[in-house]
Coordinates of C-alpha atoms in Angstrom, one line a residue:
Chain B
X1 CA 128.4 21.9 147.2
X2 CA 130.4 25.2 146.4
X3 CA 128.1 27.6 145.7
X4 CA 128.6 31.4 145.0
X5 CA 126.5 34.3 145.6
X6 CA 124.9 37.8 144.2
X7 CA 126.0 38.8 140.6
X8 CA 125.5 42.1 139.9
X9 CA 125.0 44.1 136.4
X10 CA 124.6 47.8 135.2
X11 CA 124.4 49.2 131.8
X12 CA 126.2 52.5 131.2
X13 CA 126.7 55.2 128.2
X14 CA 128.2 53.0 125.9
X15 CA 128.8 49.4 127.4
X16 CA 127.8 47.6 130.3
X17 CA 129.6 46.0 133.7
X18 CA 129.3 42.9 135.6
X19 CA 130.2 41.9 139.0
X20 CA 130.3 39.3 141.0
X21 CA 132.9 38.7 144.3
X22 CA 135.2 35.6 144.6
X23 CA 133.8 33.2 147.3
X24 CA 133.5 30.3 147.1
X25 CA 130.7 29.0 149.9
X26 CA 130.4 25.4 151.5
X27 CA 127.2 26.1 153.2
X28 CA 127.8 28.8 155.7
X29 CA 131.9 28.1 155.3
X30 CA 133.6 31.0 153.2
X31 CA 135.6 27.9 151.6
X32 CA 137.4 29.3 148.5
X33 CA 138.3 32.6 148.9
X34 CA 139.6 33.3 144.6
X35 CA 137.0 31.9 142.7
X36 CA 136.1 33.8 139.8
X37 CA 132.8 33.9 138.4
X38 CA 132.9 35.8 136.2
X39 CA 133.7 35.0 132.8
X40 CA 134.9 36.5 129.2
X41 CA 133.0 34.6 126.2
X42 CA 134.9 37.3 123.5
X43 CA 135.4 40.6 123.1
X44 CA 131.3 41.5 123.0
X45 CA 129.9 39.4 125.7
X46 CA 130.5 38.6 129.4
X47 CA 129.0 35.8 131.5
X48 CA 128.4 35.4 135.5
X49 CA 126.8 33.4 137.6
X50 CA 126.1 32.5 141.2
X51 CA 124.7 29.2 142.7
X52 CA 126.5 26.0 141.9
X53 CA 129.9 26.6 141.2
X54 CA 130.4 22.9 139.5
X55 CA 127.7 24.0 137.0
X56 CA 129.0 27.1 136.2
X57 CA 132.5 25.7 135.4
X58 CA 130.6 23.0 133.3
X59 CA 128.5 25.9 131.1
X60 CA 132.3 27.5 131.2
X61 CA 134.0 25.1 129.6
X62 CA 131.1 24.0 127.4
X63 CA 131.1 27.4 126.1
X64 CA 134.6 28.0 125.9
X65 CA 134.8 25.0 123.5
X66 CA 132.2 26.4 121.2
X67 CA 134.2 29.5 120.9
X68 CA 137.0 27.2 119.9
X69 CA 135.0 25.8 117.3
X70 CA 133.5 28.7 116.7
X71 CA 136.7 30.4 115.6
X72 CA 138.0 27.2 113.3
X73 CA 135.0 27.6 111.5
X74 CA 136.1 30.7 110.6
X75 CA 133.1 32.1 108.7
X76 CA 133.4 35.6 110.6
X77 CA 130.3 35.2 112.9
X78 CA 131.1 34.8 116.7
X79 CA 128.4 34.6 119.7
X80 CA 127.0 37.8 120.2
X81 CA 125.5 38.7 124.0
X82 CA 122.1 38.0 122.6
X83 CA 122.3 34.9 120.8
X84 CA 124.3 33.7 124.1
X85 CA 121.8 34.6 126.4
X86 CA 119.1 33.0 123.7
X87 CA 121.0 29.8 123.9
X88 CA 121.9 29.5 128.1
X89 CA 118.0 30.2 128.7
X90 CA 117.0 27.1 126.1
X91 CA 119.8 24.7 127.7
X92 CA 118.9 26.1 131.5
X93 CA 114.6 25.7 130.5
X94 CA 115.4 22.0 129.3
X95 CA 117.4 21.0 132.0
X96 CA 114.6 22.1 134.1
X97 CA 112.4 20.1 132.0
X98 CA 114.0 17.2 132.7
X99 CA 114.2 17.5 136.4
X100 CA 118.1 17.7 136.5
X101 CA 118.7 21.7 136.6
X102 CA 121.9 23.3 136.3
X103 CA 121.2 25.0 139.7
X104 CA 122.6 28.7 138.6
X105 CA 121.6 32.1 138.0
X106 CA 123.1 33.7 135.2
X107 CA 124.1 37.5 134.2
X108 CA 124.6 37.5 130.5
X109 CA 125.9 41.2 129.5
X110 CA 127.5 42.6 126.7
X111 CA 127.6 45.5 123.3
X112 CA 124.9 44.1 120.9
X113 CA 125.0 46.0 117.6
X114 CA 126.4 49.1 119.7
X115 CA 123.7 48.6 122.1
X116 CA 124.8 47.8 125.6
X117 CA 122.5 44.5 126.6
X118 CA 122.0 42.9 129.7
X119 CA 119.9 39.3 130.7
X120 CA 119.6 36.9 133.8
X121 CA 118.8 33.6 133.4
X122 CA 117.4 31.4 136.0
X123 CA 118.2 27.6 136.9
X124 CA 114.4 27.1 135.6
X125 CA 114.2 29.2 132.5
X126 CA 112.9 32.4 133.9
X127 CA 114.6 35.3 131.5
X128 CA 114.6 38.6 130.8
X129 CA 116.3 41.9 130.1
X130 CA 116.6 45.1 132.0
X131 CA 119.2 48.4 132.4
X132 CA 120.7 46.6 135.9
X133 CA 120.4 43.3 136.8
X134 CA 120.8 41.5 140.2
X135 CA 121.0 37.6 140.8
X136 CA 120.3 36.0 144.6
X137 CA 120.8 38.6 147.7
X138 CA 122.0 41.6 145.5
X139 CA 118.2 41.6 144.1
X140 CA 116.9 42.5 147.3
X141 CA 120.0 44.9 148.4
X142 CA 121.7 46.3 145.6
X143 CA 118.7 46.5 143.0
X144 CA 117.1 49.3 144.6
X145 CA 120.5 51.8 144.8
X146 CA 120.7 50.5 140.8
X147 CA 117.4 51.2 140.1
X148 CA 117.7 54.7 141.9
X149 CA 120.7 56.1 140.3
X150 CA 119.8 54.5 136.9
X151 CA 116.0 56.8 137.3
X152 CA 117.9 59.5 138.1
X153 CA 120.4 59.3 135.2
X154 CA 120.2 56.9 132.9
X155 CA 123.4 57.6 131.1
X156 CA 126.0 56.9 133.4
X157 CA 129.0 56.8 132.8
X158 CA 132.2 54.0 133.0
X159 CA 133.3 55.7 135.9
X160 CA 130.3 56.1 137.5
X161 CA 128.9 52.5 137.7
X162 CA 132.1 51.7 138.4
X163 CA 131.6 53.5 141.8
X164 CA 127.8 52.5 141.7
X165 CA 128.6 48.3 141.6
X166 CA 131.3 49.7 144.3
X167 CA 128.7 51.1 146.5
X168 CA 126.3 48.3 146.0
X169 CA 129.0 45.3 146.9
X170 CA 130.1 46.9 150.1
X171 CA 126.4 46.9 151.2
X172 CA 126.1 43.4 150.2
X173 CA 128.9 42.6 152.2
X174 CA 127.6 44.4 155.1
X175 CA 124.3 42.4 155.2
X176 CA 125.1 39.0 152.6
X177 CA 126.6 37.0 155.5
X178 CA 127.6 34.5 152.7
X179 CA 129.7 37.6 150.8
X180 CA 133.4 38.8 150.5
X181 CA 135.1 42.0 150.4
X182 CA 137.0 40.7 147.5
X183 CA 135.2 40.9 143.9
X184 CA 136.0 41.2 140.2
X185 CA 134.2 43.2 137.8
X186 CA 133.6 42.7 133.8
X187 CA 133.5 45.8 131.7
X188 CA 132.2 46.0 128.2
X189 CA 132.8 48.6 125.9
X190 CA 133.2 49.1 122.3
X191 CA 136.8 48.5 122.8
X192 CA 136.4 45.3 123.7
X193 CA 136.3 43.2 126.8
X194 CA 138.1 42.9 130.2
X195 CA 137.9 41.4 133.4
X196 CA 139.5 43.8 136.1
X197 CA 140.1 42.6 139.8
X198 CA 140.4 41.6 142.3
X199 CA 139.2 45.2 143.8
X200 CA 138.4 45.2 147.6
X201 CA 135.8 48.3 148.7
X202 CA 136.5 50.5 152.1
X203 CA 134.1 49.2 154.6
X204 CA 133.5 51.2 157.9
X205 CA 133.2 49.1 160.5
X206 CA 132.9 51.8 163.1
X207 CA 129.4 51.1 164.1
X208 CA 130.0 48.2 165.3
X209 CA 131.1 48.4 168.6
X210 CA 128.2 50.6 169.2
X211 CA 125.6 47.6 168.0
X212 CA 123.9 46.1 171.6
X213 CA 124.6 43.0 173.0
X214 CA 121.7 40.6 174.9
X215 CA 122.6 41.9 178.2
X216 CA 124.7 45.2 177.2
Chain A
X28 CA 93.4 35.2 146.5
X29 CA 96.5 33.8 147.6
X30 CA 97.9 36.1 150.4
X31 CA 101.6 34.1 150.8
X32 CA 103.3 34.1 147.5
X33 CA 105.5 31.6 149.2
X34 CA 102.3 29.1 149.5
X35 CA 101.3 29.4 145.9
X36 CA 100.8 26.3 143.3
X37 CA 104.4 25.2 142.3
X38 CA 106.4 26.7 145.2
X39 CA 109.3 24.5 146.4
X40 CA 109.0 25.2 150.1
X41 CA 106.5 26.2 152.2
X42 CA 106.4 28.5 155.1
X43 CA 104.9 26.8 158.5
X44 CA 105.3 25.7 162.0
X45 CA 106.4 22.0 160.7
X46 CA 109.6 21.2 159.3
X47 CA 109.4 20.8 155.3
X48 CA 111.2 18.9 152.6
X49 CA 112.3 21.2 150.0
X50 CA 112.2 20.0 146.7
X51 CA 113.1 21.4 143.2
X52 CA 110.1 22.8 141.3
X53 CA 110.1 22.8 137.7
X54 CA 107.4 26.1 138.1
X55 CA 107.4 29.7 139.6
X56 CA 104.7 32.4 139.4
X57 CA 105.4 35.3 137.4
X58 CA 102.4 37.0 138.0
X59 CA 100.8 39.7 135.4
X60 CA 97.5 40.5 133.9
X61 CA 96.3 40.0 129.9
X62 CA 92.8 41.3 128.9
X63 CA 91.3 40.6 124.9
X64 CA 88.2 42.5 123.7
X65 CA 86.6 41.8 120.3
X66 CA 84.7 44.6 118.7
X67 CA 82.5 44.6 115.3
X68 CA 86.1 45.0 113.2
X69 CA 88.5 45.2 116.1
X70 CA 90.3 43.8 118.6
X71 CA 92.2 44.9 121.9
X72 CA 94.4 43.0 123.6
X73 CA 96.3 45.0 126.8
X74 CA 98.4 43.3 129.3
X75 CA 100.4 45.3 132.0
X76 CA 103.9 45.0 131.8
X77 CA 105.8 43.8 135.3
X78 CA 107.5 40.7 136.0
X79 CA 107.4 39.5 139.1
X80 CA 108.8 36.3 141.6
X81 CA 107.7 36.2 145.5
X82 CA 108.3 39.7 146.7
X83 CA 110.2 41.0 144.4
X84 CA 110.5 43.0 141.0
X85 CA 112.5 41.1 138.0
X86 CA 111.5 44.2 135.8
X87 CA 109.1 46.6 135.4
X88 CA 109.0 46.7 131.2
X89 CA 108.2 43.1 130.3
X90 CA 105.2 43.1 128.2
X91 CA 103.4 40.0 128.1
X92 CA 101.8 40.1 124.8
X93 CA 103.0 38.8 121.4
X94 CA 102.7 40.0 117.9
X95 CA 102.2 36.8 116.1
X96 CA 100.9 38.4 112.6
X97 CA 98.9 41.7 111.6
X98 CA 95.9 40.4 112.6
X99 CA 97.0 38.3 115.5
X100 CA 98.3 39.6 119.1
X101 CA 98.8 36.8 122.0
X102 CA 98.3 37.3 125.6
X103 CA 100.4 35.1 127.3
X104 CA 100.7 35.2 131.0
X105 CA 101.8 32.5 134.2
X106 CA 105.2 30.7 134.3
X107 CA 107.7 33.1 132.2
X108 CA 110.0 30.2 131.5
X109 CA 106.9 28.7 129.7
X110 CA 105.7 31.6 128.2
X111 CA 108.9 32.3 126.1
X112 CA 109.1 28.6 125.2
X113 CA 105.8 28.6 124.1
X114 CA 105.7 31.7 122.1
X115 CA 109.1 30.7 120.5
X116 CA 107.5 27.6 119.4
X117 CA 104.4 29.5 118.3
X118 CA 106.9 31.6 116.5
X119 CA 108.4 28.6 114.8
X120 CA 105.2 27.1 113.8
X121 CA 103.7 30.2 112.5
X122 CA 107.0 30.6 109.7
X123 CA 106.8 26.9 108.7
X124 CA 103.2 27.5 107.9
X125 CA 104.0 30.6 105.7
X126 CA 106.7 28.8 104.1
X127 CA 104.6 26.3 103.4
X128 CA 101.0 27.7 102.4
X129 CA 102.1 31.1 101.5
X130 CA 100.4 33.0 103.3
X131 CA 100.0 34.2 106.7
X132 CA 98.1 31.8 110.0
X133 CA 94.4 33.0 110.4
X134 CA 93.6 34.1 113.6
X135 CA 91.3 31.2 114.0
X136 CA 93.8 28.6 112.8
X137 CA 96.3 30.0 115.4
X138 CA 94.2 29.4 117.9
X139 CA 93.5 25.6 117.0
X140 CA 97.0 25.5 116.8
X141 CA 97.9 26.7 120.1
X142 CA 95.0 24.3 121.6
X143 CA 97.4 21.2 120.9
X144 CA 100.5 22.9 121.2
X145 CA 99.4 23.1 125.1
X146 CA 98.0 19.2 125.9
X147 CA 100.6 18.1 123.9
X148 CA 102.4 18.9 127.4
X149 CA 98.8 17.5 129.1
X150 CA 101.4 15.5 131.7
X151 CA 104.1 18.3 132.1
X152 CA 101.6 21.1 131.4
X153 CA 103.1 24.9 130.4
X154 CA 102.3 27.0 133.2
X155 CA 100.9 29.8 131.3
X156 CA 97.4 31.5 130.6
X157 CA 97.1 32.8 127.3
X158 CA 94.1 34.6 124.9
X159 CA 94.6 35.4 121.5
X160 CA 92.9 38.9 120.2
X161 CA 92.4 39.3 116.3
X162 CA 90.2 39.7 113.5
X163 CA 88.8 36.4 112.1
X164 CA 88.2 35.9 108.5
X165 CA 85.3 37.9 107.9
X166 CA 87.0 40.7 109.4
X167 CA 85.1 40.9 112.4
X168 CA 87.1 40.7 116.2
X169 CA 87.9 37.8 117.6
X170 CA 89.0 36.7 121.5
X171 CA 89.7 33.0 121.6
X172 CA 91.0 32.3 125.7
X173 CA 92.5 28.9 126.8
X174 CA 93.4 26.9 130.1
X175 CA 97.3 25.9 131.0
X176 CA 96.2 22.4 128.8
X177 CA 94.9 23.7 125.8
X178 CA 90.9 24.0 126.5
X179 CA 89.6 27.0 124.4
X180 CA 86.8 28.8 123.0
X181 CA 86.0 32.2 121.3
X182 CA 84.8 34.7 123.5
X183 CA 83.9 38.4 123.3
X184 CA 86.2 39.6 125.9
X185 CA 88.2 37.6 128.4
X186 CA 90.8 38.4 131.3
X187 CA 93.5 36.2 132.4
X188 CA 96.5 36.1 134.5
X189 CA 96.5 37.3 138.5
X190 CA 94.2 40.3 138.5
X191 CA 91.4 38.4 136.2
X192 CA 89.2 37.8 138.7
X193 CA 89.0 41.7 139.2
X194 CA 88.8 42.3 135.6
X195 CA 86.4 39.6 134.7
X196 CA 83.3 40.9 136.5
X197 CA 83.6 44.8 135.5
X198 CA 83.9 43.5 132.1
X199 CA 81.0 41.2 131.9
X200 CA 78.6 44.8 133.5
X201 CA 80.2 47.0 131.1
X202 CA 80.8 45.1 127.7
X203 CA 78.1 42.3 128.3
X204 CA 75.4 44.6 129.9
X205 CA 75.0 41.3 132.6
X206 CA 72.8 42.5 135.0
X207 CA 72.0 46.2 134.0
X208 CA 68.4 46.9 133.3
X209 CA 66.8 48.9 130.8
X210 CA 69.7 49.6 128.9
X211 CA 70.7 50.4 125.3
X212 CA 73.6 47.7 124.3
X213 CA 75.6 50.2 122.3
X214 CA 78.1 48.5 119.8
X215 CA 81.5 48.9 121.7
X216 CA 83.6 51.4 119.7
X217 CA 87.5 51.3 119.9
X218 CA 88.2 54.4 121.7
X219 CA 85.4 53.5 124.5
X220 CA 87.3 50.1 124.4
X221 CA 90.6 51.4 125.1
X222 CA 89.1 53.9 128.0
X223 CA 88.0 50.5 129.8
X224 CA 90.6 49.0 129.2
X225 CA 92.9 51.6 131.4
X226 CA 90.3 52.1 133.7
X227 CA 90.2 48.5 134.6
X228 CA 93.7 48.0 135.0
X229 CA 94.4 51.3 136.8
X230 CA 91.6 49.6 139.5
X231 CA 93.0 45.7 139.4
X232 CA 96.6 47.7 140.4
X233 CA 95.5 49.2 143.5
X234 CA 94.9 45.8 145.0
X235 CA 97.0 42.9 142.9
X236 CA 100.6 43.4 143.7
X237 CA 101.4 41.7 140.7
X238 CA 99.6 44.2 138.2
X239 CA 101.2 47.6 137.9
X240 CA 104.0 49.7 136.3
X241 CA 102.8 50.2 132.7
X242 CA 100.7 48.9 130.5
X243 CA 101.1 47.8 126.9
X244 CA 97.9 47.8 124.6
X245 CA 97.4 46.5 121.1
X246 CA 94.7 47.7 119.0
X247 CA 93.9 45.4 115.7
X248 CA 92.1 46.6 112.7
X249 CA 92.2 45.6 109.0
X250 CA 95.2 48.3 109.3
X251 CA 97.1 46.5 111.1
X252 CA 98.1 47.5 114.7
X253 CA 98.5 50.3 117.2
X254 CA 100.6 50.0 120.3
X255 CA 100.3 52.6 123.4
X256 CA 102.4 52.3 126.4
X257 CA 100.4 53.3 129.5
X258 CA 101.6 53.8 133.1
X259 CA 100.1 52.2 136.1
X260 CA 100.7 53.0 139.7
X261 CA 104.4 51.3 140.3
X262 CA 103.8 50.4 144.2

């Protein structure tokens, strides 16, 4: 199965970004190298997700329909990142419940009456909200340099996560072995939505040749 | 004490010598610590306020206790999946009763409530610990504490969750007077409540890695209730 890897999320002064790079894994193959994970719901919330990428394109398109209906309904309401992120951890608890999990972790982000708003969802329920969020190997790598810059200012700016989630996905692609230099990002503000990408970081590889071999 | 988050109950794989089958489990440990004490016309209920899973830190601000009314705070610690399905449906069932009695859920009713909201999941059971801190219909404080399946009775304090068992015992010397001799059992005042309280959570963090980072504590009087955020050591 095609599965994708560490999504990232930071809240800044006045919105919020996600990220998440484009492979596409089959096992320890780097299979699909434009697969995007990230996705727009409207023009207050943003979704992404690692794990299975079958299940995530199945919560897309469910979701995607409901904006359709959503909108012919027409009565002015449209999901909100809260009430989204209410409704993925009910449908990703139940499948638990049932034994037949939609085997993702999801990054739920978003401008929630002016308030930037972040949540991960697990494939068994497990949710909650924080100022960054980190799904699968970026939890271990990049939430520490989030958590870091975030105690020492916690009003960034755009530009400055920007640089932040830069920072943190070259790392994970120094040491996520199942990672690519090759990423999108979702940014939030009060002016709406958009999905920007796809940005490669500057990696220095220098080092390298001075890591020893066995017999080196 | 489990030593190898990896080896607890409900883990999918375990670590070993021996090659293992992995296999999906519905359940994951979330660790975190509640405490309830009833007073004469209180009631404190305190839980700290990390989440945790193996090794690692989902957050360090989520509380785990639950305002279900203004006499009525729920501790509610274990599986977090299961915790915020079963307070939702606590949530739920506590409206429809307004809506339909007019009035709000005694503390005492909430608790019966809650006993077979749990073994109705007796096969399946909801991973979660939970103790309810109020006053009961008299006024006076009340601690009802339950098992994962809905077992409960009133207590007059109770700890729950991964540090309990270094709670527990400090509780039962200094609040039940168990095995202290020749001393005056003072009536247990709210401010000397909320000083153990800290105390004892400031000691179950230095040795649970699940307890730590704040605290959140609830105090309940006829008033209504007080919240103070308190920190704990963050290692």
């Amino acid at each position: 199965m095609v599965t994708g890897t560490s999504v990232l999320g930071v809240k800044f002064d006045g919105g919020i970004i996600l990220a998440a790079d484009m492979l596409g894994s089959y096992g320890s193959l780097a299979r699909f190298m434009h697969c995007p994970r990230l996705m727009k719901v409207n023009d207050s919330t943003v979704m992404g997700a690692g794990g299975d990428y079958a299940d995530f394109q199945y919560i897309k398109s469910v979701i995607e329909q409901r904006v359709i209906d959503e909108e012919c309904m027409n009565d002015g309401f449209q999901y909100t990142p809260k009430s989204l992120f209410s409704w993925l951890t009910r449908i990703m608890y139940n499948r638990r419940s049932r034994f037949n999990p939609l085997w993702n972790t999801i990054v739920v982000g978003g401008l929630q009456d002016g308030e930037p708003f972040l949540g991960y969802v697990d494939k068994i329920g497990t949710a909650f909200k924080a100022p960054s969020v980190c799904s699968g190997y970026g939890a271990y790598i990049a939430q520490p340099i989030l958590r870091n810059a975030l105690e020492k200012q916690p009003n960034l700016t755009e530009q400055q996560a920007k640089e932040l989630i830069d920072q943190c996905l070259t790392v994970l692609h120094y040491r996520d072995a199942r990672s690519l230099n090759k990423y999108q990002i979702a940014i939030v503000t009060k002016d709406g939505a958009r999905i920007e990408g796809p940005i490669s970081s500057a990696t220095n590889w220098d080092i390298a040749e001075r890591v020893g071999f066995f017999d080196e | 004490m489990q030593m190898d988050p990896g080896l607890h109950k409900g883990e999918g794989y375990q670590y070993g010598p021996n090659p293992k089958q992995h296999y999906f489990s519905p359940y994951s440990m979330n660790g975190g610590t509640v405490l309830a004490i009833a007073g004469e016309d209180f009631a404190v209920v305190a839980s700290d306020t990390r989440l945790s899973e193996g090794f690692s830190i989902h957050t360090r601000d989520s509380p785990k206790t639950y305002q279900l009314t203004n006499s009525t705070v729920l501790g509610c610690t274990g599986f977090h999946g299961d915790v915020l399905t079963v307070t939702k449906l606590l949530e739920a069932r506590l409206k429809m009763y307004k809506n339909e009695h007019n009035r709000q859920m005694s503390t005492s009713a909430i608790a019966a409530m809650l006993s077979t909201v749990l073994y109705y999941r007796r096969f399946f059971p909801y991973y979660v610990y939970n103790i309810i801190g109020g006053l009961d219909d008299e006024g006076k404080g009340a601690v009802y504490s339950f098992d994962p399946i809905g077992s409960y009775e009133r207590e007059a304090y109770r700890a729950g969750g991964t540090a309990s068992s270094m709670l527990q015992p400090l509780l039962d010397n200094q609040i039940g007077f168990k095995n202290q001799e020749g001393v005056t059992k003072v009536p247990l005042s709210k401010e000397k409540a909320v000083f153990l309280v800290k105390d004892v959570f400031i000691s179950a963090a230095e040795r649970d890695i699940y307890t730590g980072d704040n605290i959140m504590i609830h105090v309940t009087t006829k008033d209504g209730t007080e919240t103070e955020v308190f920190p704990l050591r963050r290692d």
